[in-house]
mmCIF file of C-alpha atoms in Angstrom:
data_model
loop_
_atom_site.group_PDB
_atom_site.id
_atom_site.type_symbol
_atom_site.label_atom_id
_atom_site.label_comp_id
_atom_site.label_asym_id
_atom_site.label_seq_id
_atom_site.Cartn_x
_atom_site.Cartn_y
_atom_site.Cartn_z
ATOM 1 C CA UNK G 1 -25.353 23.855 9.742
ATOM 2 C CA UNK G 2 -23.317 24.332 6.587
ATOM 3 C CA UNK G 3 -25.378 24.511 3.369
ATOM 4 C CA UNK G 4 -24.866 21.409 1.244
ATOM 5 C CA UNK G 5 -23.854 23.393 -1.823
ATOM 6 C CA UNK G 6 -21.022 25.224 -0.080
ATOM 7 C CA UNK G 7 -17.583 23.850 0.722
ATOM 8 C CA UNK G 8 -15.156 25.832 2.844
ATOM 9 C CA UNK G 9 -11.452 25.133 2.703
ATOM 10 C CA UNK G 10 -8.993 25.829 5.476
ATOM 11 C CA UNK G 11 -5.358 24.898 6.003
ATOM 12 C CA UNK G 12 -4.318 23.183 9.208
ATOM 13 C CA UNK G 13 -1.045 23.584 11.088
ATOM 14 C CA UNK G 14 -0.853 19.845 11.829
ATOM 15 C CA UNK G 15 -1.951 16.670 10.079
ATOM 16 C CA UNK G 16 -4.864 15.150 11.985
ATOM 17 C CA UNK G 17 -3.961 11.518 12.727
ATOM 18 C CA UNK G 18 -6.582 10.905 15.413
ATOM 19 C CA UNK G 19 -8.482 7.665 14.940
ATOM 20 C CA UNK G 20 -11.889 9.000 16.025
ATOM 21 C CA UNK G 21 -12.383 11.073 12.863
ATOM 22 C CA UNK G 22 -14.255 10.075 9.723
ATOM 23 C CA UNK G 23 -11.208 10.326 7.462
ATOM 24 C CA UNK G 24 -9.178 8.034 9.737
ATOM 25 C CA UNK G 25 -11.900 5.391 9.578
ATOM 26 C CA UNK G 26 -11.992 5.755 5.791
ATOM 27 C CA UNK G 27 -8.198 5.391 5.634
ATOM 28 C CA UNK G 28 -8.258 2.184 7.687
ATOM 29 C CA UNK G 29 -11.009 0.698 5.553
ATOM 30 C CA UNK G 30 -9.275 1.630 2.328
ATOM 31 C CA UNK G 31 -5.918 0.223 3.395
ATOM 32 C CA UNK G 32 -7.533 -3.152 4.027
ATOM 33 C CA UNK G 33 -9.764 -3.051 0.957
ATOM 34 C CA UNK G 34 -6.901 -2.013 -1.321
ATOM 35 C CA UNK G 35 -4.747 -4.945 -0.194
ATOM 36 C CA UNK G 36 -7.712 -7.305 -0.567
ATOM 37 C CA UNK G 37 -8.413 -5.925 -4.047
ATOM 38 C CA UNK G 38 -4.839 -6.532 -5.168
ATOM 39 C CA UNK G 39 -4.861 -10.077 -3.803
ATOM 40 C CA UNK G 40 -8.243 -10.903 -5.390
ATOM 41 C CA UNK G 41 -7.127 -9.440 -8.724
ATOM 42 C CA UNK G 42 -3.923 -11.472 -8.767
ATOM 43 C CA UNK G 43 -5.683 -14.714 -7.796
ATOM 44 C CA UNK G 44 -8.132 -14.195 -10.656
ATOM 45 C CA UNK G 45 -5.344 -13.374 -13.112
ATOM 46 C CA UNK G 46 -3.318 -16.435 -12.101
ATOM 47 C CA UNK G 47 -6.166 -18.985 -12.121
ATOM 48 C CA UNK G 48 -8.712 -17.705 -14.660
ATOM 49 C CA UNK G 49 -8.139 -16.949 -18.337
ATOM 50 C CA UNK G 50 -8.032 -13.288 -19.302
ATOM 51 C CA UNK G 51 -11.410 -11.734 -20.050
ATOM 52 C CA UNK G 52 -10.293 -10.606 -23.517
ATOM 53 C CA UNK G 53 -9.346 -14.177 -24.441
ATOM 54 C CA UNK G 54 -12.851 -15.574 -23.827
ATOM 55 C CA UNK G 55 -15.110 -15.387 -26.926
ATOM 56 C CA UNK G 56 -18.405 -15.193 -25.044
ATOM 57 C CA UNK G 57 -17.824 -14.638 -21.310
ATOM 58 C CA UNK G 58 -20.738 -15.117 -18.946
ATOM 59 C CA UNK G 59 -22.289 -12.124 -17.216
ATOM 60 C CA UNK G 60 -21.126 -13.470 -13.883
ATOM 61 C CA UNK G 61 -17.507 -13.654 -14.962
ATOM 62 C CA UNK G 62 -17.678 -10.153 -16.442
ATOM 63 C CA UNK G 63 -18.902 -8.874 -13.076
ATOM 64 C CA UNK G 64 -16.107 -10.738 -11.285
ATOM 65 C CA UNK G 65 -13.492 -9.386 -13.704
ATOM 66 C CA UNK G 66 -14.798 -5.844 -13.279
ATOM 67 C CA UNK G 67 -14.851 -5.802 -9.474
ATOM 68 C CA UNK G 68 -11.453 -7.510 -9.180
ATOM 69 C CA UNK G 69 -9.866 -5.211 -11.730
ATOM 70 C CA UNK G 70 -9.060 -2.200 -9.553
ATOM 71 C CA UNK G 71 -5.570 -3.285 -8.497
ATOM 72 C CA UNK G 72 -4.000 -0.348 -10.353
ATOM 73 C CA UNK G 73 -6.214 2.155 -8.549
ATOM 74 C CA UNK G 74 -5.603 0.328 -5.268
ATOM 75 C CA UNK G 75 -1.841 0.880 -5.567
ATOM 76 C CA UNK G 76 -2.449 4.581 -6.250
ATOM 77 C CA UNK G 77 -4.559 4.672 -3.067
ATOM 78 C CA UNK G 78 -1.655 3.051 -1.191
ATOM 79 C CA UNK G 79 0.695 5.817 -2.317
ATOM 80 C CA UNK G 80 -1.736 8.608 -1.483
ATOM 81 C CA UNK G 81 -2.433 7.216 1.977
ATOM 82 C CA UNK G 82 1.270 6.641 2.567
ATOM 83 C CA UNK G 83 1.974 10.273 1.761
ATOM 84 C CA UNK G 84 -0.899 11.376 4.000
ATOM 85 C CA UNK G 85 0.121 9.225 6.996
ATOM 86 C CA UNK G 86 3.905 8.993 6.718
ATOM 87 C CA UNK G 87 4.572 12.420 5.241
ATOM 88 C CA UNK G 88 1.982 14.119 7.438
ATOM 89 C CA UNK G 89 3.354 12.473 10.578
ATOM 90 C CA UNK G 90 6.931 13.507 9.799
ATOM 91 C CA UNK G 91 5.867 17.116 9.207
ATOM 92 C CA UNK G 92 4.083 17.055 12.570
ATOM 93 C CA UNK G 93 7.289 15.990 14.337
ATOM 94 C CA UNK G 94 9.942 18.127 12.650
ATOM 95 C CA UNK G 95 10.429 20.229 15.795
ATOM 96 C CA UNK G 96 10.997 17.195 18.005
ATOM 97 C CA UNK G 97 14.532 16.099 18.951
ATOM 98 C CA UNK G 98 16.102 13.553 16.588
ATOM 99 C CA UNK G 99 13.002 13.609 14.366
ATOM 100 C CA UNK G 100 14.846 12.272 11.329
ATOM 101 C CA UNK G 101 16.499 9.393 13.166
ATOM 102 C CA UNK G 102 13.165 8.487 14.726
ATOM 103 C CA UNK G 103 11.601 8.604 11.250
ATOM 104 C CA UNK G 104 14.312 6.290 9.872
ATOM 105 C CA UNK G 105 13.662 3.772 12.648
ATOM 106 C CA UNK G 106 9.935 3.889 11.921
ATOM 107 C CA UNK G 107 10.361 3.333 8.200
ATOM 108 C CA UNK G 108 12.979 0.583 8.411
ATOM 109 C CA UNK G 109 11.025 -1.313 11.050
ATOM 110 C CA UNK G 110 7.844 -0.951 9.019
ATOM 111 C CA UNK G 111 9.437 -2.545 5.958
ATOM 112 C CA UNK G 112 11.928 -5.056 7.268
ATOM 113 C CA UNK G 113 9.812 -6.684 9.966
ATOM 114 C CA UNK G 114 7.523 -7.906 7.156
ATOM 115 C CA UNK G 115 9.899 -8.228 4.202
ATOM 116 C CA UNK G 116 12.553 -10.437 5.827
ATOM 117 C CA UNK G 117 10.151 -13.194 6.989
ATOM 118 C CA UNK G 118 8.128 -12.875 3.770
ATOM 119 C CA UNK G 119 11.261 -13.510 1.714
ATOM 120 C CA UNK G 120 12.105 -16.474 3.956
ATOM 121 C CA UNK G 121 8.599 -17.826 3.306
ATOM 122 C CA UNK G 122 9.125 -17.297 -0.442
ATOM 123 C CA UNK G 123 12.321 -19.317 -0.193
ATOM 124 C CA UNK G 124 10.513 -22.211 1.477
ATOM 125 C CA UNK G 125 7.668 -22.045 -1.028
ATOM 126 C CA UNK G 126 10.234 -22.071 -3.838
ATOM 127 C CA UNK G 127 11.625 -25.305 -2.443
ATOM 128 C CA UNK G 128 8.145 -26.853 -2.154
ATOM 129 C CA UNK G 129 7.147 -25.901 -5.688
ATOM 130 C CA UNK G 130 10.463 -27.011 -7.159
ATOM 131 C CA UNK G 131 11.509 -23.538 -8.324
ATOM 132 C CA UNK G 132 14.468 -23.819 -5.998
ATOM 133 C CA UNK G 133 16.338 -27.107 -5.527
ATOM 134 C CA UNK G 134 19.660 -26.191 -3.890
ATOM 135 C CA UNK G 135 20.449 -29.801 -2.915
ATOM 136 C CA UNK G 136 20.889 -30.753 -6.547
ATOM 137 C CA UNK G 137 24.456 -30.068 -7.565
ATOM 138 C CA UNK G 138 23.517 -29.497 -11.206
ATOM 139 C CA UNK G 139 21.011 -26.768 -10.313
ATOM 140 C CA UNK G 140 22.395 -23.322 -9.653
ATOM 141 C CA UNK G 141 20.397 -21.062 -7.371
ATOM 142 C CA UNK G 142 18.197 -18.849 -9.588
ATOM 143 C CA UNK G 143 19.060 -15.156 -9.513
ATOM 144 C CA UNK G 144 15.649 -14.294 -8.061
ATOM 145 C CA UNK G 145 16.467 -16.347 -4.938
ATOM 146 C CA UNK G 146 20.066 -15.213 -4.453
ATOM 147 C CA UNK G 147 21.413 -13.366 -1.411
ATOM 148 C CA UNK G 148 22.164 -10.344 -3.591
ATOM 149 C CA UNK G 149 18.529 -10.240 -4.711
ATOM 150 C CA UNK G 150 17.383 -10.662 -1.104
ATOM 151 C CA UNK G 151 19.497 -7.708 0.032
ATOM 152 C CA UNK G 152 18.531 -5.625 -2.992
ATOM 153 C CA UNK G 153 14.819 -6.130 -2.341
ATOM 154 C CA UNK G 154 15.282 -5.185 1.317
ATOM 155 C CA UNK G 155 16.637 -1.829 0.143
ATOM 156 C CA UNK G 156 14.086 -1.230 -2.632
ATOM 157 C CA UNK G 157 16.406 -2.004 -5.549
ATOM 158 C CA UNK G 158 14.133 -4.491 -7.307
ATOM 159 C CA UNK G 159 13.689 -3.609 -10.982
ATOM 160 C CA UNK G 160 16.507 -1.069 -10.621
ATOM 161 C CA UNK G 161 19.450 -3.383 -9.918
ATOM 162 C CA UNK G 162 18.064 -6.820 -9.016
ATOM 163 C CA UNK G 163 14.985 -8.923 -9.893
ATOM 164 C CA UNK G 164 11.960 -9.140 -7.606
ATOM 165 C CA UNK G 165 12.693 -11.679 -4.906
ATOM 166 C CA UNK G 166 11.218 -15.121 -5.492
ATOM 167 C CA UNK G 167 9.366 -13.920 -8.595
ATOM 168 C CA UNK G 168 6.979 -11.924 -6.383
ATOM 169 C CA UNK G 169 5.641 -9.605 -9.063
ATOM 170 C CA UNK G 170 3.803 -7.401 -6.532
ATOM 171 C CA UNK G 171 7.117 -6.125 -5.151
ATOM 172 C CA UNK G 172 7.505 -3.570 -7.935
ATOM 173 C CA UNK G 173 5.472 -1.006 -5.966
ATOM 174 C CA UNK G 174 7.788 -1.310 -2.960
ATOM 175 C CA UNK G 175 10.575 0.107 -5.105
ATOM 176 C CA UNK G 176 8.491 3.252 -5.492
ATOM 177 C CA UNK G 177 7.507 3.331 -1.828
ATOM 178 C CA UNK G 178 11.017 2.775 -0.444
ATOM 179 C CA UNK G 179 12.500 5.633 -2.427
ATOM 180 C CA UNK G 180 9.626 7.931 -1.492
ATOM 181 C CA UNK G 181 10.466 7.231 2.146
ATOM 182 C CA UNK G 182 14.015 8.405 1.404
ATOM 183 C CA UNK G 183 13.290 11.310 -0.936
ATOM 184 C CA UNK G 184 10.658 12.971 1.235
ATOM 185 C CA UNK G 185 12.783 13.666 4.338
ATOM 186 C CA UNK G 186 15.655 14.809 2.128
ATOM 187 C CA UNK G 187 13.308 17.208 0.347
ATOM 188 C CA UNK G 188 12.010 18.457 3.698
ATOM 189 C CA UNK G 189 15.565 19.062 4.927
ATOM 190 C CA UNK G 190 16.202 21.268 1.894
ATOM 191 C CA UNK G 191 13.789 23.753 3.457
ATOM 192 C CA UNK G 192 13.890 22.908 7.170
ATOM 193 C CA UNK G 193 17.652 22.835 7.766
ATOM 194 C CA UNK G 194 19.337 26.081 8.782
ATOM 195 C CA UNK G 195 22.373 27.094 6.785
ATOM 196 C CA UNK G 196 23.227 27.005 3.105
ATOM 197 C CA UNK G 197 25.588 24.011 3.261
ATOM 198 C CA UNK G 198 23.094 21.514 4.788
ATOM 199 C CA UNK G 199 20.412 22.665 2.338
ATOM 200 C CA UNK G 200 22.805 22.206 -0.563
ATOM 201 C CA UNK G 201 23.824 18.742 0.684
ATOM 202 C CA UNK G 202 20.159 17.674 0.831
ATOM 203 C CA UNK G 203 19.563 19.051 -2.664
ATOM 204 C CA UNK G 204 22.567 17.163 -4.035
ATOM 205 C CA UNK G 205 21.358 13.945 -2.397
ATOM 206 C CA UNK G 206 17.884 14.379 -3.915
ATOM 207 C CA UNK G 207 19.361 15.083 -7.352
ATOM 208 C CA UNK G 208 21.723 12.086 -7.133
ATOM 209 C CA UNK G 209 18.912 9.682 -6.192
ATOM 210 C CA UNK G 210 16.516 11.117 -8.770
ATOM 211 C CA UNK G 211 19.153 10.662 -11.502
ATOM 212 C CA UNK G 212 19.231 6.905 -10.798
ATOM 213 C CA UNK G 213 15.453 6.413 -10.667
ATOM 214 C CA UNK G 214 13.201 6.015 -13.678
ATOM 215 C CA UNK G 215 10.651 8.531 -14.886
ATOM 216 C CA UNK G 216 7.613 6.640 -13.580
ATOM 217 C CA UNK G 217 8.947 6.525 -10.012
ATOM 218 C CA UNK G 218 9.634 10.254 -10.058
ATOM 219 C CA UNK G 219 6.277 11.111 -11.633
ATOM 220 C CA UNK G 220 4.319 9.151 -9.058
ATOM 221 C CA UNK G 221 6.304 10.739 -6.259
ATOM 222 C CA UNK G 222 4.226 13.838 -6.986
ATOM 223 C CA UNK G 223 1.089 11.862 -6.055
ATOM 224 C CA UNK G 224 2.743 10.725 -2.818
ATOM 225 C CA UNK G 225 3.591 14.368 -2.110
ATOM 226 C CA UNK G 226 -0.012 15.320 -2.833
ATOM 227 C CA UNK G 227 -1.093 12.895 -0.131
ATOM 228 C CA UNK G 228 1.250 14.611 2.329
ATOM 229 C CA UNK G 229 0.127 18.096 1.277
ATOM 230 C CA UNK G 230 -3.608 17.400 1.324
ATOM 231 C CA UNK G 231 -3.285 15.978 4.840
ATOM 232 C CA UNK G 232 -3.136 19.624 5.985
ATOM 233 C CA UNK G 233 -6.347 20.615 4.187
ATOM 234 C CA UNK G 234 -9.789 20.491 5.776
ATOM 235 C CA UNK G 235 -12.770 20.836 3.438
ATOM 236 C CA UNK G 236 -15.868 21.592 5.454
ATOM 237 C CA UNK G 237 -18.820 20.299 3.443
ATOM 238 C CA UNK G 238 -22.414 19.261 4.046
ATOM 239 C CA UNK G 239 -23.563 15.668 3.853
ATOM 240 C CA UNK G 240 -24.989 15.914 0.322
ATOM 241 C CA UNK G 241 -21.800 17.487 -0.976
ATOM 242 C CA UNK G 242 -19.731 14.732 0.611
ATOM 243 C CA UNK G 243 -21.891 12.126 -1.079
ATOM 244 C CA UNK G 244 -21.427 14.070 -4.310
ATOM 245 C CA UNK G 245 -17.637 13.906 -3.920
ATOM 246 C CA UNK G 246 -17.896 10.162 -3.255
ATOM 247 C CA UNK G 247 -20.151 9.535 -6.257
ATOM 248 C CA UNK G 248 -17.899 11.514 -8.605
ATOM 249 C CA UNK G 249 -14.820 9.670 -7.372
ATOM 250 C CA UNK G 250 -16.532 6.277 -7.807
ATOM 251 C CA UNK G 251 -17.690 7.133 -11.339
ATOM 252 C CA UNK G 252 -14.231 8.280 -12.409
ATOM 253 C CA UNK G 253 -12.639 5.186 -10.861
ATOM 254 C CA UNK G 254 -15.093 2.954 -12.755
ATOM 255 C CA UNK G 255 -14.484 4.838 -15.996
ATOM 256 C CA UNK G 256 -10.717 4.414 -15.724
ATOM 257 C CA UNK G 257 -11.243 0.768 -14.808
ATOM 258 C CA UNK G 258 -12.983 0.231 -18.155
ATOM 259 C CA UNK G 259 -11.228 2.722 -20.428
ATOM 260 C CA UNK G 260 -7.948 3.585 -18.733
ATOM 261 C CA UNK G 261 -4.568 1.975 -18.087
ATOM 262 C CA UNK G 262 -4.784 -0.823 -15.527
ATOM 263 C CA UNK G 263 -1.277 -2.260 -15.470
ATOM 264 C CA UNK G 264 1.610 -1.079 -13.293
ATOM 265 C CA UNK G 265 2.142 2.648 -12.811
ATOM 266 C CA UNK G 266 3.899 4.067 -15.866
ATOM 267 C CA UNK G 267 4.197 7.479 -17.517
ATOM 268 C CA UNK G 268 1.209 6.777 -19.784
ATOM 269 C CA UNK G 269 -1.140 6.269 -16.832
ATOM 270 C CA UNK G 270 0.000 9.331 -14.891
ATOM 271 C CA UNK G 271 -2.595 11.846 -16.117
ATOM 272 C CA UNK G 272 -5.549 9.556 -15.357
ATOM 273 C CA UNK G 273 -4.088 8.768 -11.931
ATOM 274 C CA UNK G 274 -3.509 12.452 -11.217
ATOM 275 C CA UNK G 275 -7.211 13.211 -11.772
ATOM 276 C CA UNK G 276 -8.229 10.118 -9.800
ATOM 277 C CA UNK G 277 -5.936 11.176 -6.951
ATOM 278 C CA UNK G 278 -7.263 14.725 -6.820
ATOM 279 C CA UNK G 279 -10.849 13.522 -6.545
ATOM 280 C CA UNK G 280 -9.927 10.990 -3.873
ATOM 281 C CA UNK G 281 -8.015 13.531 -1.797
ATOM 282 C CA UNK G 282 -10.840 16.067 -2.005
ATOM 283 C CA UNK G 283 -13.198 13.401 -0.707
ATOM 284 C CA UNK G 284 -10.797 12.464 2.098
ATOM 285 C CA UNK G 285 -10.313 16.102 3.098
ATOM 286 C CA UNK G 286 -14.090 16.531 3.319
ATOM 287 C CA UNK G 287 -14.237 13.712 5.875
ATOM 288 C CA UNK G 288 -12.059 15.464 8.448
ATOM 289 C CA UNK G 289 -14.840 15.595 11.019
ATOM 290 C CA UNK G 290 -15.090 13.866 14.364
ATOM 291 C CA UNK G 291 -17.326 10.808 14.523
ATOM 292 C CA UNK G 292 -20.265 11.532 16.854
ATOM 293 C CA UNK G 293 -20.813 9.106 19.759
ATOM 294 C CA UNK G 294 -24.189 8.118 18.313
ATOM 295 C CA UNK G 295 -22.698 6.961 14.961
ATOM 296 C CA UNK G 296 -22.689 3.277 15.872
ATOM 297 C CA UNK G 297 -22.338 2.007 12.308
ATOM 298 C CA UNK G 298 -19.410 4.298 11.559
ATOM 299 C CA UNK G 299 -17.586 3.240 14.698
ATOM 300 C CA UNK G 300 -18.219 -0.416 13.858
ATOM 301 C CA UNK G 301 -16.788 0.164 10.385
ATOM 302 C CA UNK G 302 -13.796 1.752 12.070
ATOM 303 C CA UNK G 303 -13.135 -1.403 14.085
ATOM 304 C CA UNK G 304 -13.456 -3.541 10.948
ATOM 305 C CA UNK G 305 -11.162 -1.207 9.035
ATOM 306 C CA UNK G 306 -8.510 -1.228 11.747
ATOM 307 C CA UNK G 307 -8.578 -5.026 11.844
ATOM 308 C CA UNK G 308 -7.856 -5.379 8.124
ATOM 309 C CA UNK G 309 -5.458 -2.416 8.027
ATOM 310 C CA UNK G 310 -3.290 -4.057 10.686
ATOM 311 C CA UNK G 311 -2.206 -6.814 8.300
ATOM 312 C CA UNK G 312 -2.691 -5.083 4.937
ATOM 313 C CA UNK G 313 1.055 -4.836 4.322
ATOM 314 C CA UNK G 314 1.557 -8.512 5.154
ATOM 315 C CA UNK G 315 -1.269 -9.441 2.786
ATOM 316 C CA UNK G 316 0.251 -7.353 0.015
ATOM 317 C CA UNK G 317 3.731 -8.848 0.377
ATOM 318 C CA UNK G 318 2.842 -12.495 1.027
ATOM 319 C CA UNK G 319 -0.134 -13.097 -1.268
ATOM 320 C CA UNK G 320 1.883 -13.771 -4.451
ATOM 321 C CA UNK G 321 4.083 -16.508 -2.906
ATOM 322 C CA UNK G 322 0.896 -18.046 -1.505
ATOM 323 C CA UNK G 323 -0.632 -17.970 -4.999
ATOM 324 C CA UNK G 324 2.430 -19.831 -6.300
ATOM 325 C CA UNK G 325 1.944 -22.447 -3.580
ATOM 326 C CA UNK G 326 -1.771 -22.823 -4.343
ATOM 327 C CA UNK G 327 -1.083 -23.199 -8.056
ATOM 328 C CA UNK G 328 1.381 -25.958 -7.300
ATOM 329 C CA UNK G 329 -1.039 -27.751 -4.964
ATOM 330 C CA UNK G 330 -3.973 -27.399 -7.347
ATOM 331 C CA UNK G 331 -1.990 -28.812 -10.251
ATOM 332 C CA UNK G 332 -0.420 -31.580 -8.175
ATOM 333 C CA UNK G 333 -3.344 -32.629 -5.976
ATOM 334 C CA UNK G 334 -6.459 -31.621 -7.939
ATOM 335 C CA UNK G 335 -5.156 -31.623 -11.488
ATOM 336 C CA UNK G 336 -6.510 -28.083 -11.962
ATOM 337 C CA UNK G 337 -4.438 -25.820 -14.165
ATOM 338 C CA UNK G 338 -7.093 -23.220 -14.973
ATOM 339 C CA UNK G 339 -10.514 -22.406 -13.564
ATOM 340 C CA UNK G 340 -13.648 -22.461 -15.722
ATOM 341 C CA UNK G 341 -15.022 -18.879 -16.004
ATOM 342 C CA UNK G 342 -18.588 -20.231 -16.240
ATOM 343 C CA UNK G 343 -18.364 -22.866 -13.537
ATOM 344 C CA UNK G 344 -20.066 -22.156 -10.205
ATOM 345 C CA UNK G 345 -17.926 -24.707 -8.367
ATOM 346 C CA UNK G 346 -14.790 -23.119 -9.806
ATOM 347 C CA UNK G 347 -15.989 -19.734 -8.582
ATOM 348 C CA UNK G 348 -16.396 -21.291 -5.151
ATOM 349 C CA UNK G 349 -12.813 -22.549 -5.350
ATOM 350 C CA UNK G 350 -11.656 -19.060 -6.324
ATOM 351 C CA UNK G 351 -13.419 -17.471 -3.349
ATOM 352 C CA UNK G 352 -12.029 -20.168 -1.063
ATOM 353 C CA UNK G 353 -8.483 -19.475 -2.250
ATOM 354 C CA UNK G 354 -8.854 -15.738 -1.678
ATOM 355 C CA UNK G 355 -10.227 -16.336 1.812
ATOM 356 C CA UNK G 356 -7.428 -18.812 2.583
ATOM 357 C CA UNK G 357 -4.794 -16.312 1.467
ATOM 358 C CA UNK G 358 -6.337 -13.615 3.668
ATOM 359 C CA UNK G 359 -6.408 -16.008 6.637
ATOM 360 C CA UNK G 360 -2.796 -17.079 6.115
ATOM 361 C CA UNK G 361 -1.713 -13.441 5.759
ATOM 362 C CA UNK G 362 -3.424 -12.627 9.065
ATOM 363 C CA UNK G 363 -1.667 -15.543 10.768
ATOM 364 C CA UNK G 364 1.616 -14.483 9.166
ATOM 365 C CA UNK G 365 1.285 -10.936 10.505
ATOM 366 C CA UNK G 366 0.851 -11.987 14.158
ATOM 367 C CA UNK G 367 4.532 -12.707 14.931
ATOM 368 C CA UNK G 368 5.838 -10.008 12.583
ATOM 369 C CA UNK G 369 3.790 -6.991 11.456
ATOM 370 C CA UNK G 370 1.736 -7.022 14.659
ATOM 371 C CA UNK G 371 4.983 -6.557 16.631
ATOM 372 C CA UNK G 372 6.071 -3.457 14.704
ATOM 373 C CA UNK G 373 5.321 -0.931 17.443
ATOM 374 C CA UNK G 374 6.975 -3.091 20.098
ATOM 375 C CA UNK G 375 10.137 -3.355 17.991
ATOM 376 C CA UNK G 376 10.093 0.395 17.389
ATOM 377 C CA UNK G 377 9.818 1.154 21.069
ATOM 378 C CA UNK G 378 12.805 -1.047 21.845
ATOM 379 C CA UNK G 379 14.896 0.418 19.062
ATOM 380 C CA UNK G 380 14.092 3.944 20.165
ATOM 381 C CA UNK G 381 14.760 3.137 23.798
ATOM 382 C CA UNK G 382 18.198 1.914 22.689
ATOM 383 C CA UNK G 383 19.032 4.539 20.085
ATOM 384 C CA UNK G 384 17.027 7.501 21.422
ATOM 385 C CA UNK G 385 17.076 7.067 25.219
ATOM 386 C CA UNK G 386 15.913 10.624 25.879
ATOM 387 C CA UNK G 387 13.082 10.642 23.353
ATOM 388 C CA UNK G 388 9.623 9.306 24.149
ATOM 389 C CA UNK G 389 8.835 6.960 21.206
ATOM 390 C CA UNK G 390 5.681 7.725 19.253
ATOM 391 C CA UNK G 391 3.947 5.503 16.727
ATOM 392 C CA UNK G 392 3.222 6.544 13.173
ATOM 393 C CA UNK G 393 1.472 4.706 10.378
#
C-alpha cells in the first residue's frame, strides 16, 4: 500500500474515460451539482434581494447566500471537465479515420440538439410573459428574439456579434465553450498534421479566430486546455492524501467565494481561477483508481451522478427562461415581486421553484438531450458509413 504522505505521478498514453473509476464518478456528480448550483444561484438572485443590500440579514439567509454563491466556480468546473472529457476524447481518437469530422458531428449534435428547442421554448415564454408580442403591429420584434440572434447564438456569437437569445444571461459561457470546441482541434492539427502547409493553415485559422475573440475568452481557454492536459496524468496517492487534496480545494473554493471575484469570467478573476483549477485537477488526477466491487456507496453515488449529469446541459440552458416564466406567474398570480429573506414560507417557495425548474429541465431533456447519442449514430452512419460511431462526453 502506498504511504499516505507520498504521491507518485505518471503520464498516461490515453485519457481514461471508463465509468467504473473514481474520477469518472466524481465528474458525473460535479457536472450535475455545478448545473444545480448555477440554477439555484440564479433563482436566489432573481427572487431575493442582494445580501449586501440587507442591513441585518438573518443567519439563515447568510447561509443560503453562501451555499448558492458558487456559480462562478461552477462554470470554471464546467470548462475544466469539458477540456478533460472532450479534449481527452479527441486526443484518444486522433489515429482513427475521419477523427476530425467525427469530432465535429459530436460537438454540433451536443450543442444544437439542446439549444434549438431551448430557444424555441424561450420564444414561447417570451410570448407568455409579454416580452414578445409579434401580433401587435406597433411592436417590432426585439433584437434578442430575432432570427439573426437565434442563428448567432447557435454558432456561439452571443456577446461577440449578437445579444444573448431571449435575454438568457447564462448563455455567455456558451460563447467561451463553442470557440474552445473550434480552437482545440485546430491547435491539435498544428502539431498532428503532416506537412508544413497544413500546419501553417491551422496556425493561420487559430490566429484569425483569436484576433476576433476577447481577452477573457482566450485566457480561460488555457484552463480548458489544462483540463485536457491533466486528463493524461495519474497521481497515485493514499487515502489521507486524497482527503487532504479535497480539503485544500474546498477551503480555497470557500475563500474565493467570500473574498474573490464571483461574477462572470473576466481577466481580473483569472489568477484566482487558475489556482482553483490547479487544485481541482490535482484532486481529480488522484482519483484515477478503479472503484472496488465492495464500494457500494461509491457505486450508488455514481448512479446518482450519471442521472443528474445526463440533463445538466439542459438544466443550464433552460433554467433562465423558466425563471422568467416563474417571475411572471408569481407577480401575476401570487402578487409576489420579491421574497422575504427572513421568511420561512418564502424559503419554502424558493426551494419549490428550484425543484420545479430541475423537474422541468429533466422533462425537457427527454426528447432532446437524451437522444444525443442516437442522433450521433445516425449522422455518422450517413456521413461516415465505414466508421463505427463512438460516443464521447
